[in-house]
Short mmCIF file of C-alpha atoms in Angstrom, two decimals:
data_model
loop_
_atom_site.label_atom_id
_atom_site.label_comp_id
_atom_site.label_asym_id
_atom_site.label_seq_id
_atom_site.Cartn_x
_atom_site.Cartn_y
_atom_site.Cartn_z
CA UNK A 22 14.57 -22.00 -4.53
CA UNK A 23 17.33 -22.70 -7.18
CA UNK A 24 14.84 -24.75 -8.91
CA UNK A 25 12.28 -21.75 -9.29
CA UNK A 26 14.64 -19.28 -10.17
CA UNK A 27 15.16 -21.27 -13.72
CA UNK A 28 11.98 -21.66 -14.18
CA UNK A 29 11.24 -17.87 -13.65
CA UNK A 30 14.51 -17.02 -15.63
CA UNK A 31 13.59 -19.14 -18.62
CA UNK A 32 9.64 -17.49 -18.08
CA UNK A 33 11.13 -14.36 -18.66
CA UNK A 34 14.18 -15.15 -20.67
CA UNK A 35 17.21 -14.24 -18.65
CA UNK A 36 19.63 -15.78 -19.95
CA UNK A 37 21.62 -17.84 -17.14
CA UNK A 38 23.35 -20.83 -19.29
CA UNK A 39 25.69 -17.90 -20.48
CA UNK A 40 25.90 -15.51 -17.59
CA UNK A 41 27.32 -18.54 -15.44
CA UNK A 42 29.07 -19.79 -18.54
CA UNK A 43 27.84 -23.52 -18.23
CA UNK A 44 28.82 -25.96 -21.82
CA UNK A 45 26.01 -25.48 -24.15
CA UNK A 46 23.33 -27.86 -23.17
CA UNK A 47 24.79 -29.19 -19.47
CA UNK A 48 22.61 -26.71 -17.70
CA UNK A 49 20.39 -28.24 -15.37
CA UNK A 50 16.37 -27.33 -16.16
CA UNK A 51 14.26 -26.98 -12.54
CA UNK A 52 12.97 -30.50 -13.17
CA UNK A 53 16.27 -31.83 -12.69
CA UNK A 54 17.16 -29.79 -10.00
CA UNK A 55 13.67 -30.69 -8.25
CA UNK A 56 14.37 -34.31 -8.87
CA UNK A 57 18.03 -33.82 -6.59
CA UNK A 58 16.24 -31.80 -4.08
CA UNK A 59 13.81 -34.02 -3.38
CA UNK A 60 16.02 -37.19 -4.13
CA UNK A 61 18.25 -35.32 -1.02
CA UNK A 62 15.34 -35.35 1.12
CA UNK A 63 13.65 -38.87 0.50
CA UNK A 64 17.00 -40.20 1.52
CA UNK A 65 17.00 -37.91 4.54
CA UNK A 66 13.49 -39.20 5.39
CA UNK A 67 14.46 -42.47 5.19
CA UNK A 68 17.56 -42.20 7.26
CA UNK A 69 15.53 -40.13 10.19
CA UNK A 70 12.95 -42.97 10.11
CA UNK A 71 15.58 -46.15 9.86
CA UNK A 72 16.88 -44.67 12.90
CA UNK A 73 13.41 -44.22 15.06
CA UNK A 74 12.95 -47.97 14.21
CA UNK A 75 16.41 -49.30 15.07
CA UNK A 76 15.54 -46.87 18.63
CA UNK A 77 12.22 -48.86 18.43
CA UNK A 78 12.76 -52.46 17.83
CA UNK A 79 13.83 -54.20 20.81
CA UNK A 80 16.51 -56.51 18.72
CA UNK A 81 18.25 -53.76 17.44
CA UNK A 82 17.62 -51.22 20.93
CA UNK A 83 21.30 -52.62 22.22
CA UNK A 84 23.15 -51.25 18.95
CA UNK A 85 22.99 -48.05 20.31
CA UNK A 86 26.29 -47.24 18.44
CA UNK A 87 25.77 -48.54 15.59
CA UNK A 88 22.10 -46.32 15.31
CA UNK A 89 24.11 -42.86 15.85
CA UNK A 90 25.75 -43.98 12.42
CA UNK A 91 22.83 -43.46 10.23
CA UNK A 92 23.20 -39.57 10.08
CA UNK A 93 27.03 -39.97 9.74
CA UNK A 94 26.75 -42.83 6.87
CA UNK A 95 23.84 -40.47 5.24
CA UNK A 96 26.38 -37.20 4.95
CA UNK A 97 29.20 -39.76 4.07
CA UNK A 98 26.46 -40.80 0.70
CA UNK A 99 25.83 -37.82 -0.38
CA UNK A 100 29.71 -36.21 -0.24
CA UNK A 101 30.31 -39.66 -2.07
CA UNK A 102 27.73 -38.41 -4.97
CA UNK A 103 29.21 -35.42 -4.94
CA UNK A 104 32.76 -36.62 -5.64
CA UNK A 105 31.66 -39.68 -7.64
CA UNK A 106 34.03 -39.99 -10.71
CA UNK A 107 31.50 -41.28 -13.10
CA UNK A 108 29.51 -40.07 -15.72
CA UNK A 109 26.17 -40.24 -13.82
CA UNK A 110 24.32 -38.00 -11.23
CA UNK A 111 25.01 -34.79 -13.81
CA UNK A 112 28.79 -35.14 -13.58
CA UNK A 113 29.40 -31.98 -15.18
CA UNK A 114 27.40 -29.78 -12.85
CA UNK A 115 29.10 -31.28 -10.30
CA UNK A 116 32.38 -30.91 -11.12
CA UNK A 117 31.72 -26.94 -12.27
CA UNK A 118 30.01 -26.71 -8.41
CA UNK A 119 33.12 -28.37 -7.18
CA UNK A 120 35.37 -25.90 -9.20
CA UNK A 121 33.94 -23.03 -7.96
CA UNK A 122 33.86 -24.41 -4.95
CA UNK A 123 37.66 -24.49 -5.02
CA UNK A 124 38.22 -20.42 -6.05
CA UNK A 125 36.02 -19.45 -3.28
CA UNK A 126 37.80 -21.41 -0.75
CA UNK A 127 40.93 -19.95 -2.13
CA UNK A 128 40.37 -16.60 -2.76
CA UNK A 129 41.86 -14.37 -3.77
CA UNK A 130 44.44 -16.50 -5.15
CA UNK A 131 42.16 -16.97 -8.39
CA UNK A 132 40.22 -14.15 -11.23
CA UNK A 133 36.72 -13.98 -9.76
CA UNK A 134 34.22 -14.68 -12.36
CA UNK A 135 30.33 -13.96 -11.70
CA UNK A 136 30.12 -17.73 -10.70
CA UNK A 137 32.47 -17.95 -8.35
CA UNK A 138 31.25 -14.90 -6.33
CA UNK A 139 27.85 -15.59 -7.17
CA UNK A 140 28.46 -19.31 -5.05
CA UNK A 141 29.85 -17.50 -2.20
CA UNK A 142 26.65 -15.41 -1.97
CA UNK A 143 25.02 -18.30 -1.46
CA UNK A 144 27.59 -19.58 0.91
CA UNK A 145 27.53 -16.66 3.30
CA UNK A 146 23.40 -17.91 3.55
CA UNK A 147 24.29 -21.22 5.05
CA UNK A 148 26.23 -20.48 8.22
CA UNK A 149 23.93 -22.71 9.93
CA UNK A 150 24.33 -25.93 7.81
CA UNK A 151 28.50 -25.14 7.84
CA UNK A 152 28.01 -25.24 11.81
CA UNK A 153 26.18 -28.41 11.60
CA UNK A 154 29.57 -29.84 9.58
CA UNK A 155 31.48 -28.73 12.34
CA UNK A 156 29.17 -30.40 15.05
CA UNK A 157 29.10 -33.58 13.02
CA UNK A 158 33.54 -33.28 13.13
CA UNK A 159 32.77 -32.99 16.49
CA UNK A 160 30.67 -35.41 17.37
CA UNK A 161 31.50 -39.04 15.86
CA UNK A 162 35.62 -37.80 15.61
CA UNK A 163 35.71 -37.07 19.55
CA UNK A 164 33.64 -40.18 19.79
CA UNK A 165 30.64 -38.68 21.61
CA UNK A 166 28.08 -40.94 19.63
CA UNK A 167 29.28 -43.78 21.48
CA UNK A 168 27.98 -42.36 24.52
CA UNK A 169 25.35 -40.20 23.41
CA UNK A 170 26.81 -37.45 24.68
CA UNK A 171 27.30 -33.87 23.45
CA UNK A 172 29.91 -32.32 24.54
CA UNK A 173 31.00 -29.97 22.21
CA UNK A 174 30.56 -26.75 23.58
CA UNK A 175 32.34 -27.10 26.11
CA UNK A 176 35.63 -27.61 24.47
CA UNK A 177 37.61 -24.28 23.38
CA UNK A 178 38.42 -25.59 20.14
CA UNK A 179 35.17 -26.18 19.11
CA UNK A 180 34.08 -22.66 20.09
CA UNK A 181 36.67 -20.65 18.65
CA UNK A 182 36.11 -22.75 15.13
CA UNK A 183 32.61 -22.17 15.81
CA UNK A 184 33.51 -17.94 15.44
CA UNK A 185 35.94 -19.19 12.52
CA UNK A 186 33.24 -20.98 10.71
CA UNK A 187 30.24 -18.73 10.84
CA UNK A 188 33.16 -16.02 9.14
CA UNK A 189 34.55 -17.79 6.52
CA UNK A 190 31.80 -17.07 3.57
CA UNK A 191 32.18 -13.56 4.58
CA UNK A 192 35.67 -13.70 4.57
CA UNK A 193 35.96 -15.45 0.93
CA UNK A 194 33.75 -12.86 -0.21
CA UNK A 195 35.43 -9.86 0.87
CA UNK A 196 38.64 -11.45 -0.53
CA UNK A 197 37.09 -11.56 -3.59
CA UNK A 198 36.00 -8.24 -3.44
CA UNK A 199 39.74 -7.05 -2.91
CA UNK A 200 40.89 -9.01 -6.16
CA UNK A 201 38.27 -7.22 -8.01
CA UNK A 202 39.44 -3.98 -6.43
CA UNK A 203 43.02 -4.44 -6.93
CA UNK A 204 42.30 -5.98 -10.94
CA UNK A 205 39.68 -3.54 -12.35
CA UNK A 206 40.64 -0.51 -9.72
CA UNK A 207 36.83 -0.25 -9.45
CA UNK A 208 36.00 1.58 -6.21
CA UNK A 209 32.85 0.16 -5.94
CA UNK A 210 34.69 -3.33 -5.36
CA UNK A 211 36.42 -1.88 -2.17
CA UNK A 212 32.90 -0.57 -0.84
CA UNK A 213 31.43 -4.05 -0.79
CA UNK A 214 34.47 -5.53 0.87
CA UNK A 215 33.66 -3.16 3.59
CA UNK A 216 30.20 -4.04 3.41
CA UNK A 217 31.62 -7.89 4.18
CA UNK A 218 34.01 -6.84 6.53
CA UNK A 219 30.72 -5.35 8.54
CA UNK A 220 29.21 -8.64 8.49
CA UNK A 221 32.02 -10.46 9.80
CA UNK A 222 32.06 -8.32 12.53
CA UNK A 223 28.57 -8.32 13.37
CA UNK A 224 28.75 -12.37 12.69
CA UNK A 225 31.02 -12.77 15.47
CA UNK A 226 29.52 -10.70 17.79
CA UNK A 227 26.58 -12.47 17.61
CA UNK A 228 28.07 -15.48 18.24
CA UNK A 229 30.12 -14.10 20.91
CA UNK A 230 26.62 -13.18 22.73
CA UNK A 231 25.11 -16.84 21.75
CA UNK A 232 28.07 -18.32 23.50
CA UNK A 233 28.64 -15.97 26.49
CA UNK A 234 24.67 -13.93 26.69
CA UNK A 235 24.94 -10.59 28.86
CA UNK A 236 24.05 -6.68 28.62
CA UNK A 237 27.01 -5.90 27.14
CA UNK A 238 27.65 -8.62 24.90
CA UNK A 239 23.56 -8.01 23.48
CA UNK A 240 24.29 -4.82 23.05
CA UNK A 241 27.50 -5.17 20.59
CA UNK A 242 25.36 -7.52 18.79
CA UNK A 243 22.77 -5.45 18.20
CA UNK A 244 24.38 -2.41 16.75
CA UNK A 245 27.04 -4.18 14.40
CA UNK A 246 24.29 -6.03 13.32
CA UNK A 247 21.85 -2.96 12.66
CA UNK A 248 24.67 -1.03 10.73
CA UNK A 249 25.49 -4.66 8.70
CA UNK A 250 22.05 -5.35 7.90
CA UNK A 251 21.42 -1.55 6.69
CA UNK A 252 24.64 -1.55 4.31
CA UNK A 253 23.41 -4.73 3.24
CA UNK A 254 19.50 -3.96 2.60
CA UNK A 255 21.07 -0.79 0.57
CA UNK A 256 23.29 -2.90 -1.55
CA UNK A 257 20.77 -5.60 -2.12
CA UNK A 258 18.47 -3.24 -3.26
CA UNK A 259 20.36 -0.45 -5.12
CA UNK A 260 23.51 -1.86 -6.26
CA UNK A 261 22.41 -5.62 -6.66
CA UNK A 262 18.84 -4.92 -7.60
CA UNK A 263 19.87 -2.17 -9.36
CA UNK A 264 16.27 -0.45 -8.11
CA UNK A 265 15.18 2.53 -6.02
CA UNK A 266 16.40 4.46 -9.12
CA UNK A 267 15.10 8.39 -8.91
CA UNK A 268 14.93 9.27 -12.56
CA UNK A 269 13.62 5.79 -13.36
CA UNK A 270 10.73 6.06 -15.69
CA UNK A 271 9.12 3.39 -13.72
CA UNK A 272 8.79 5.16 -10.43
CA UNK A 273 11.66 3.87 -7.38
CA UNK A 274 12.65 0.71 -9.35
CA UNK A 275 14.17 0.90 -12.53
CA UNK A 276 14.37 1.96 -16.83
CA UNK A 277 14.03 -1.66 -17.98
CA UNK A 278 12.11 -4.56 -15.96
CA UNK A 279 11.45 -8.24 -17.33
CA UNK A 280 9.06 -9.18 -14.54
CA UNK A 281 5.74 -7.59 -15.88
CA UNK A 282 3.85 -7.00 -12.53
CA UNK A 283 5.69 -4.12 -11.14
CA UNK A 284 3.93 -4.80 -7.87
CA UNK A 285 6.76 -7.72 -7.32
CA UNK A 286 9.44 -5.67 -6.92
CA UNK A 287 8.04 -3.37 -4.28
CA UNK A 288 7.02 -7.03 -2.66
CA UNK A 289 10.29 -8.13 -2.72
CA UNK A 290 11.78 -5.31 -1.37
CA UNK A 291 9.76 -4.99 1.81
CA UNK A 292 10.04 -8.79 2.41
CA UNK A 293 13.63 -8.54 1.95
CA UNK A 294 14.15 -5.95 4.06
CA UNK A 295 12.26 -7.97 6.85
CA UNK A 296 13.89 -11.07 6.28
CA UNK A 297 17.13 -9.23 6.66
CA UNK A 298 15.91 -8.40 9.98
CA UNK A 299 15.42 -11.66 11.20
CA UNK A 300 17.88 -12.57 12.98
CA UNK A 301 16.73 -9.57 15.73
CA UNK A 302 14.66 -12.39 16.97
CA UNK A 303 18.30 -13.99 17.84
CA UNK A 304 19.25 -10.73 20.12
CA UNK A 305 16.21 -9.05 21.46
CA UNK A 306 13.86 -12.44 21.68
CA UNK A 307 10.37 -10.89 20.89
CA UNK A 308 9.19 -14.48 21.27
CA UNK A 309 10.69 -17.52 23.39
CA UNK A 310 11.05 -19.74 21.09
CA UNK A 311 13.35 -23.02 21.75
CA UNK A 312 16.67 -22.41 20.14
CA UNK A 313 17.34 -25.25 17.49
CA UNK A 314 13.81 -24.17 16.68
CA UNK A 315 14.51 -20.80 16.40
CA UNK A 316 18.15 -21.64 14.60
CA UNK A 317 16.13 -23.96 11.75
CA UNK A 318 13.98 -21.07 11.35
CA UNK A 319 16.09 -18.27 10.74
CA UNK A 320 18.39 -20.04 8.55
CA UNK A 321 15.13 -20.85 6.42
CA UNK A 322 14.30 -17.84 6.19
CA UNK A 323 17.54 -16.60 5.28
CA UNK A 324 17.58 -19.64 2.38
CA UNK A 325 14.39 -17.57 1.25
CA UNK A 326 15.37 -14.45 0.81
CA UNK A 327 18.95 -15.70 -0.76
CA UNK A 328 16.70 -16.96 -3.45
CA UNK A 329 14.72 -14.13 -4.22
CA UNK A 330 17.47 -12.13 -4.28
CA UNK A 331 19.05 -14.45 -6.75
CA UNK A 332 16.29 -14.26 -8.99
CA UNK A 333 16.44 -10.47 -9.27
CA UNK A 334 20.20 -10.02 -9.28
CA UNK A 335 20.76 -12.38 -12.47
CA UNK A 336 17.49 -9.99 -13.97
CA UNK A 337 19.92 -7.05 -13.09
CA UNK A 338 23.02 -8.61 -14.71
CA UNK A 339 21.26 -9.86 -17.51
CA UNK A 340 19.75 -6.62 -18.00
CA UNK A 341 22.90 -4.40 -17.47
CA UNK A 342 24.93 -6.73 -19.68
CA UNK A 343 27.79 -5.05 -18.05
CA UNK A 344 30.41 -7.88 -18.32
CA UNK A 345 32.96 -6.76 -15.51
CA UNK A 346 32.17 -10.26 -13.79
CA UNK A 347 33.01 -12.89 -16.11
CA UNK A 348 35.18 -13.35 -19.05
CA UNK A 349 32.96 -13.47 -21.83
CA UNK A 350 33.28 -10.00 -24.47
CA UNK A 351 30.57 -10.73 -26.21
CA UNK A 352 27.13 -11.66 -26.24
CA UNK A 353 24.74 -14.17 -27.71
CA UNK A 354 21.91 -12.93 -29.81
CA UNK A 355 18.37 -14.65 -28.36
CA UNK A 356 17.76 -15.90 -31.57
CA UNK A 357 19.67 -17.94 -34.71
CA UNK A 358 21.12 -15.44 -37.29
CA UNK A 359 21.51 -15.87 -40.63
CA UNK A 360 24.50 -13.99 -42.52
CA UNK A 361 23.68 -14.98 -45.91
CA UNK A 362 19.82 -14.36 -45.36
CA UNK A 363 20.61 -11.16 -44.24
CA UNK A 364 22.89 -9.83 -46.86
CA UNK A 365 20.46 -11.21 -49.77
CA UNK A 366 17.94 -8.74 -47.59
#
């Protein structure tokens, strides 16, 4: 998804390098970032398939323990690339992730700059894969693997981190959202902390039913997650977006659009809207599906629509040109100017 949004942004010339202040020519093109996505999942592949033949071959069947490793040694690779010192793998990118990174974790403690908040957007979209960190904590340090055993939920530790987990992007975000408020006194700020503060709420009570089920526990879920998911479809849309304008000359979106196919944002609304609606299929089960199915597939989704609505809230920014997010006062020109030329004009 990251990968397509540059190549839609440079299509239509947003212009990203400077809104998330990357060093002039260490942006990553979508090539690149294809090439790491799928260099992330060939590995992946290969570990999911080096363990089905270790499970296979009857010489290596009595390793048991040493076959659980392969996921373990595969996430221990890749936070290895991550941290690598060296000047290879696009060292600078990773070290700006890796710095933003740190501000989110320790908000509010830091200014919030567009790509700091912008990175805990995308956090707050991967509860699931932050749960999966915590199951892998849980699983080869308790020394389940050894047994094949898991365990995990039925230790109280593991379920209260399991609330504390799912909570945390929220939670980095709406302390964000306080700095902001308490730095530019911009009321808007302390709207969308609220807005967070929702989510958390409705966040935990979902978890609180996937943990515990019942009437009552279904029916807290469903309401803090109905007024969440409203607050956030508005803000998405209106504030985000910046669309659903009245006195917009191009009917409910609005004055200025770089996509030319208006039909794309009235698309994207409606499938955001239902993709922010997803996780009903969580609390009311329309459909039996079986639930790491249905977990894989609502955190996909959700990846999905965190995309799109990447896409179109960098068009806004670049657009507005407001400048309240980042510390940049000025702006580049999209093209080389020429003092001298233009005072012999």
């Amino acid at each position: 998804m990251y990968a397509a949004n540059i190549y839609f942004w440079k299509r239509y010339r947003v212009n990203y390098p400077f809104i998330f202040g990357f060093k002039e020519g260490t942006e990553l093109g979508c090539k690149d970032v294809l090439l790491l996505s799928f260099g992330v999942a060939v590995f992946a592949i290969a570990g999911a398939l080096a363990n089905l033949a270790m499970e296979m071959d009857p010489k290596t069947q009595r390793f048991q323990q040493f076959t659980e490793l392969v996921p373990q040694a595969l996430l221990g690779l890749f936070i290895a690339m991550l941290f690598c010192p060296f000047n290879i793998i696009f060292r600078s990118n990773r070290f700006f992730f890796l710095r933003c990174m740190f501000h989110c974790i320790c908000a509010p403690l830091y200014k919030v700059t567009l790509p700091d908040f912008f990175l805990a957007d995308q956090l707050t979209s991967q509860v699931q894969g932050l749960r999966s960190l915590e199951f892998y904590i849980c699983y080869y340090g308790w020394g389940h693997y050894k047994n094949r055993e898991n365990t995990c939920k039925t230790n109280n530790l593991y379920n209260t981190l399991y609330f504390i987990i799912a909570a945390i992007p929220y939670w980095s975000r709406f302390l964000q959202c306080l700095r902001r408020l308490y730095e530019e006194r911009d009321g808007m700020q302390g709207i969308n902390a609220l807005k967070y503060f929702s989510t958390i709420i409705a966040v935990t009570m979902r978890t609180a039913y996937d943990l515990k089920q019942g009437i009552g526990w279904k029916a807290i879920a469903f309401i803090s997650s109905l007024i969440a998911a409203i607050f956030g479809t508005y803000w998405d849309l209106v504030i985000d977006w910046g669309l659903l304008q009245k006195n917009s000359k191009n009917r409910w979106l609005r004055d200025k659009l770089l996509v030319p196919h208006k039909s794309v944002y009235f698309v994207a609304m409606v499938l955001n809207v239902l993709l922010r609606f997803a996780w009903l299929q969580t609390v009311l089960k329309f459909f039996y599906l079986h639930k790491p199915t249905l977990s894989v597939l609502v955190a996909s989704l959700e990846i999905f629509r965190r995309g799109m609505w990447s896409f179109f809230r960098l068009e806004n920014e670049h657009l507005n040109n407001v400048g309240k997010y980042r510390a940049f006062k000025t702006v580049p020109l999209p093209f080389n100017y020429d003092e001298e030329e233009d005072q012999n004009d």
